[in-house]
CSV table of C-alpha atoms in Angstrom, one decimal:
chain,number,residue,atom,x,y,z
A,137,MET,CA,0.0,0.0,0.0
A,138,ARG,CA,1.1,3.5,-0.8
A,139,PRO,CA,1.5,5.7,2.3
A,140,ALA,CA,-1.2,8.4,2.7
A,141,THR,CA,0.0,11.8,1.7
A,142,ARG,CA,-0.3,14.7,4.1
A,143,LEU,CA,-0.8,18.3,3.1
A,144,ARG,CA,1.3,20.7,4.9
A,145,ALA,CA,-0.3,23.6,6.7
A,146,ARG,CA,1.5,26.1,4.4
A,147,ASP,CA,0.3,24.3,1.3
A,148,ALA,CA,-3.2,24.2,2.7
A,149,VAL,CA,-3.2,28.0,3.3
A,150,ALA,CA,-1.8,28.5,-0.2
A,151,VAL,CA,-4.5,26.4,-1.8
A,152,SER,CA,-7.4,27.9,0.2
A,153,THR,CA,-6.4,31.5,-0.5
A,154,GLY,CA,-5.6,30.8,-4.1
A,155,GLY,CA,-9.1,31.6,-5.2
A,156,LEU,CA,-9.2,34.8,-3.2
A,157,ARG,CA,-5.9,36.0,-4.8
A,158,ALA,CA,-7.1,35.1,-8.3
A,159,ARG,CA,-10.4,36.9,-7.9
A,160,ARG,CA,-9.6,39.8,-5.5
A,161,LEU,CA,-12.5,42.0,-6.5
A,162,ARG,CA,-15.1,39.3,-6.1
A,163,ALA,CA,-13.7,38.4,-2.7
A,164,ALA,CA,-13.5,42.1,-1.6
A,165,LEU,CA,-17.2,42.8,-2.5
A,166,PRO,CA,-18.7,40.4,0.0
A,167,ALA,CA,-16.3,41.6,2.7
A,168,LEU,CA,-17.2,45.2,1.9
A,169,GLY,CA,-21.0,44.3,2.1
A,170,ILE,CA,-20.5,42.7,5.4
A,171,ALA,CA,-18.6,45.7,6.7
A,172,ILE,CA,-21.3,48.1,5.5
A,173,ALA,CA,-24.0,46.0,7.1
A,174,ILE,CA,-22.2,46.0,10.4
A,175,ALA,CA,-21.6,49.7,10.2
A,176,ALA,CA,-25.3,50.3,9.4
A,177,LEU,CA,-26.4,48.2,12.3
A,178,VAL,CA,-24.1,50.0,14.7
A,179,ALA,CA,-25.3,53.4,13.4
A,180,VAL,CA,-29.0,52.4,13.8
A,181,LEU,CA,-28.4,51.1,17.3
A,182,GLY,CA,-26.6,54.3,18.1
A,183,ILE,CA,-29.5,56.5,16.8
A,184,ALA,CA,-31.9,54.3,18.8
A,185,GLU,CA,-29.9,54.7,22.0
A,186,SER,CA,-29.6,58.4,21.4
A,187,SER,CA,-33.3,58.8,20.9
A,188,LYS,CA,-33.9,56.6,24.0
A,189,ALA,CA,-31.6,58.8,26.1
A,190,GLU,CA,-33.3,62.0,24.9
A,191,LEU,CA,-36.7,60.5,25.7
A,192,LEU,CA,-35.5,59.4,29.2
A,193,ASP,CA,-34.3,62.9,29.8
A,194,GLN,CA,-37.7,64.3,28.9
A,195,LEU,CA,-39.4,61.6,31.1
A,196,GLY,CA,-37.0,62.5,33.9
A,197,GLU,CA,-38.6,66.0,33.9
A,198,GLN,CA,-42.1,64.8,33.5
A,199,GLY,CA,-42.0,61.1,34.2
A,200,ASN,CA,-43.3,61.6,37.8
A,201,LEU,CA,-46.3,63.4,36.5
A,202,LEU,CA,-49.6,61.6,37.0
A,203,THR,CA,-52.8,63.0,35.5
A,204,VAL,CA,-56.1,62.2,37.2
A,205,ALA,CA,-59.0,63.0,34.8
A,206,ALA,CA,-62.8,62.8,35.1
A,207,GLY,CA,-64.5,59.7,33.7
A,208,THR,CA,-68.0,59.1,32.2
A,209,THR,CA,-71.2,57.6,33.5
A,210,PHE,CA,-72.8,54.5,32.0
A,211,GLY,CA,-74.9,56.8,29.8
A,212,GLY,CA,-71.8,58.4,28.4
A,213,ASP,CA,-72.2,61.7,30.3
A,214,PRO,CA,-69.1,63.3,31.9
A,215,ALA,CA,-68.6,62.5,35.5
A,216,PRO,CA,-66.6,65.4,37.0
A,217,LEU,CA,-64.2,64.9,39.8
A,218,PRO,CA,-65.4,66.2,43.2
A,219,ALA,CA,-64.0,69.5,44.4
A,220,THR,CA,-62.3,67.6,47.3
A,221,ALA,CA,-60.2,65.5,44.8
A,222,PRO,CA,-57.0,67.6,45.0
A,223,ALA,CA,-57.0,67.6,48.7
A,224,MET,CA,-57.6,63.8,48.8
A,225,ILE,CA,-54.8,63.2,46.3
A,226,ARG,CA,-52.4,65.4,48.2
A,227,ARG,CA,-52.8,63.1,51.3
A,228,ILE,CA,-51.5,60.1,49.4
A,229,PRO,CA,-48.0,59.5,50.8
A,230,PRO,CA,-46.0,59.3,47.5
A,231,VAL,CA,-47.6,62.4,46.1
A,232,ARG,CA,-45.3,65.5,46.4
A,233,SER,CA,-47.4,68.2,44.8
A,234,VAL,CA,-50.9,68.6,43.3
A,235,SER,CA,-52.5,71.1,41.1
A,236,ALA,CA,-55.9,71.2,39.3
A,237,VAL,CA,-57.3,72.4,36.0
A,238,GLY,CA,-60.7,72.5,34.6
A,239,ASP,CA,-62.0,72.7,31.0
A,240,VAL,CA,-63.9,75.9,30.2
A,241,SER,CA,-66.3,74.7,27.5
A,242,GLY,CA,-68.0,76.9,25.0
A,243,VAL,CA,-65.4,79.7,25.4
A,244,THR,CA,-63.3,81.0,22.6
A,245,VAL,CA,-60.0,83.0,22.6
A,246,ARG,CA,-59.7,85.7,20.0
A,247,ARG,CA,-57.4,88.7,19.6
A,248,SER,CA,-60.3,91.1,19.8
A,249,ALA,CA,-64.1,91.1,19.6
A,250,ALA,CA,-63.9,92.1,16.0
A,251,VAL,CA,-62.7,88.6,15.1
A,252,PRO,CA,-65.6,86.3,14.3
A,253,PRO,CA,-66.4,83.7,17.0
A,254,GLN,CA,-66.0,80.9,14.5
A,255,GLN,CA,-62.3,81.7,14.1
A,256,THR,CA,-61.1,79.9,17.2
A,257,GLY,CA,-57.8,78.8,15.9
A,258,GLY,CA,-58.4,75.4,17.6
A,259,ILE,CA,-57.5,77.0,21.0
A,260,THR,CA,-59.0,75.4,24.1
A,261,VAL,CA,-59.2,77.1,27.5
A,262,LEU,CA,-58.4,75.8,31.0
A,263,ALA,CA,-59.0,77.3,34.3
A,264,ALA,CA,-55.9,76.6,36.5
A,265,GLN,CA,-54.6,77.0,40.0
A,266,PRO,CA,-51.5,79.2,40.5
A,267,SER,CA,-49.5,76.0,41.5
A,268,LEU,CA,-49.8,74.6,38.0
A,269,VAL,CA,-46.5,75.9,36.7
A,270,ASP,CA,-44.5,74.6,39.7
A,271,VAL,CA,-46.2,71.2,39.5
A,272,LEU,CA,-45.6,70.7,35.8
A,273,ALA,CA,-42.1,72.4,35.9
A,274,VAL,CA,-43.0,74.4,32.8
A,275,PRO,CA,-40.9,77.6,32.6
A,276,LEU,CA,-42.3,81.0,31.6
A,277,ALA,CA,-40.9,82.5,28.4
A,278,ARG,CA,-42.3,85.9,29.3
A,279,GLY,CA,-44.2,87.5,32.1
A,280,ALA,CA,-45.6,85.8,35.2
A,281,PHE,CA,-48.2,83.2,36.0
A,282,LEU,CA,-51.4,84.8,37.3
A,283,PRO,CA,-49.8,87.2,39.8
A,284,ARG,CA,-53.0,89.0,40.7
A,285,PRO,CA,-55.9,86.6,41.0
A,286,THR,CA,-58.5,89.4,41.4
A,287,PHE,CA,-57.9,90.8,37.9
A,288,PRO,CA,-59.1,89.3,34.6
A,289,GLU,CA,-55.7,87.8,33.5
A,290,THR,CA,-54.6,84.9,31.4
A,291,VAL,CA,-51.4,83.0,30.6
A,292,LEU,CA,-51.0,81.6,27.1
A,293,GLY,CA,-49.2,78.6,25.9
A,294,ASP,CA,-46.4,79.0,23.4
A,295,ALA,CA,-48.4,77.8,20.4
A,296,THR,CA,-51.4,79.9,21.5
A,297,ALA,CA,-49.3,83.0,21.6
A,298,ARG,CA,-48.0,82.3,18.1
A,299,ILE,CA,-51.5,81.7,16.8
A,300,LEU,CA,-52.8,85.0,18.2
A,301,GLY,CA,-49.7,86.9,17.1
A,302,ILE,CA,-48.7,87.9,20.6
A,303,GLY,CA,-45.0,88.7,21.1
A,304,ALA,CA,-43.8,91.2,23.7
A,305,LEU,CA,-46.1,91.8,26.7
A,306,ASP,CA,-47.3,95.1,28.2
A,307,ALA,CA,-50.3,96.4,30.1
A,308,GLN,CA,-52.1,96.8,26.8
A,309,THR,CA,-51.7,93.2,25.6
A,310,GLN,CA,-55.1,91.6,25.8
A,311,VAL,CA,-57.2,88.8,24.3
A,312,TYR,CA,-61.0,88.5,24.0
A,313,LEU,CA,-61.9,85.5,26.1
A,314,GLY,CA,-65.5,84.5,26.8
A,315,GLY,CA,-66.9,88.0,26.1
A,316,THR,CA,-64.4,89.7,28.4
A,317,TYR,CA,-61.0,91.2,27.7
A,318,PHE,CA,-58.2,89.5,29.6
A,319,THR,CA,-54.8,91.0,30.1
A,320,VAL,CA,-52.1,88.6,29.0
A,321,VAL,CA,-49.6,88.5,31.9
A,322,GLY,CA,-47.5,85.5,30.8
A,323,VAL,CA,-46.5,83.1,28.0
A,324,LEU,CA,-45.3,79.6,28.7
A,325,ALA,CA,-42.1,78.3,27.2
A,326,PRO,CA,-42.4,75.4,24.7
A,327,ALA,CA,-42.9,72.2,26.7
A,328,PRO,CA,-44.2,68.6,26.2
A,329,VAL,CA,-47.4,69.7,27.9
A,330,ALA,CA,-50.2,70.6,25.5
A,331,PRO,CA,-50.2,74.4,25.0
A,332,ARG,CA,-53.4,76.0,26.2
A,333,SER,CA,-54.7,79.3,27.5
A,334,THR,CA,-55.1,79.4,31.2
A,335,PRO,CA,-57.6,82.1,32.4
A,336,ARG,CA,-58.5,83.2,35.9
A,337,ARG,CA,-61.0,85.8,36.9
């Protein structure tokens, strides 16, 4: 019998890489495709992690915010929360601060009485407690938040101020709200909270 031949390691490497050396472009293209796929995967994961970090930063500012809203009855009618709800919620041990708002239905906000009532600009109105800004941690871009509760005053959200064309504030800056002129005393800075007008009479 003839003895079995053995292929040396150097010859095995030479034989296995012979095809790669003969067709370098064909061998390089799959390697390039794999490299591009890995780079794309790393980039996508990096973007996802960056977006996640940004979202967590936002939730860090507002993540402890819990909204308690009124429900509806079996007939579909609104079931408003009792007036004692804020005080009851404030007594819950984990709760640190509480504020309350209420929808003011059937009220429009316009720059003046000369603007037709149908041109609402999609603005909704809330009646709010003075503690709302501190609880939501929403900064004011201009002015103050309802400093004199005995006067017809309102604070506008950032989007609402832009819709109404209100920039700088002075004693003559007013909006026509529910048949009464309200002095605009503040404008909220842009925030994740929905921008709304906040009146108080």
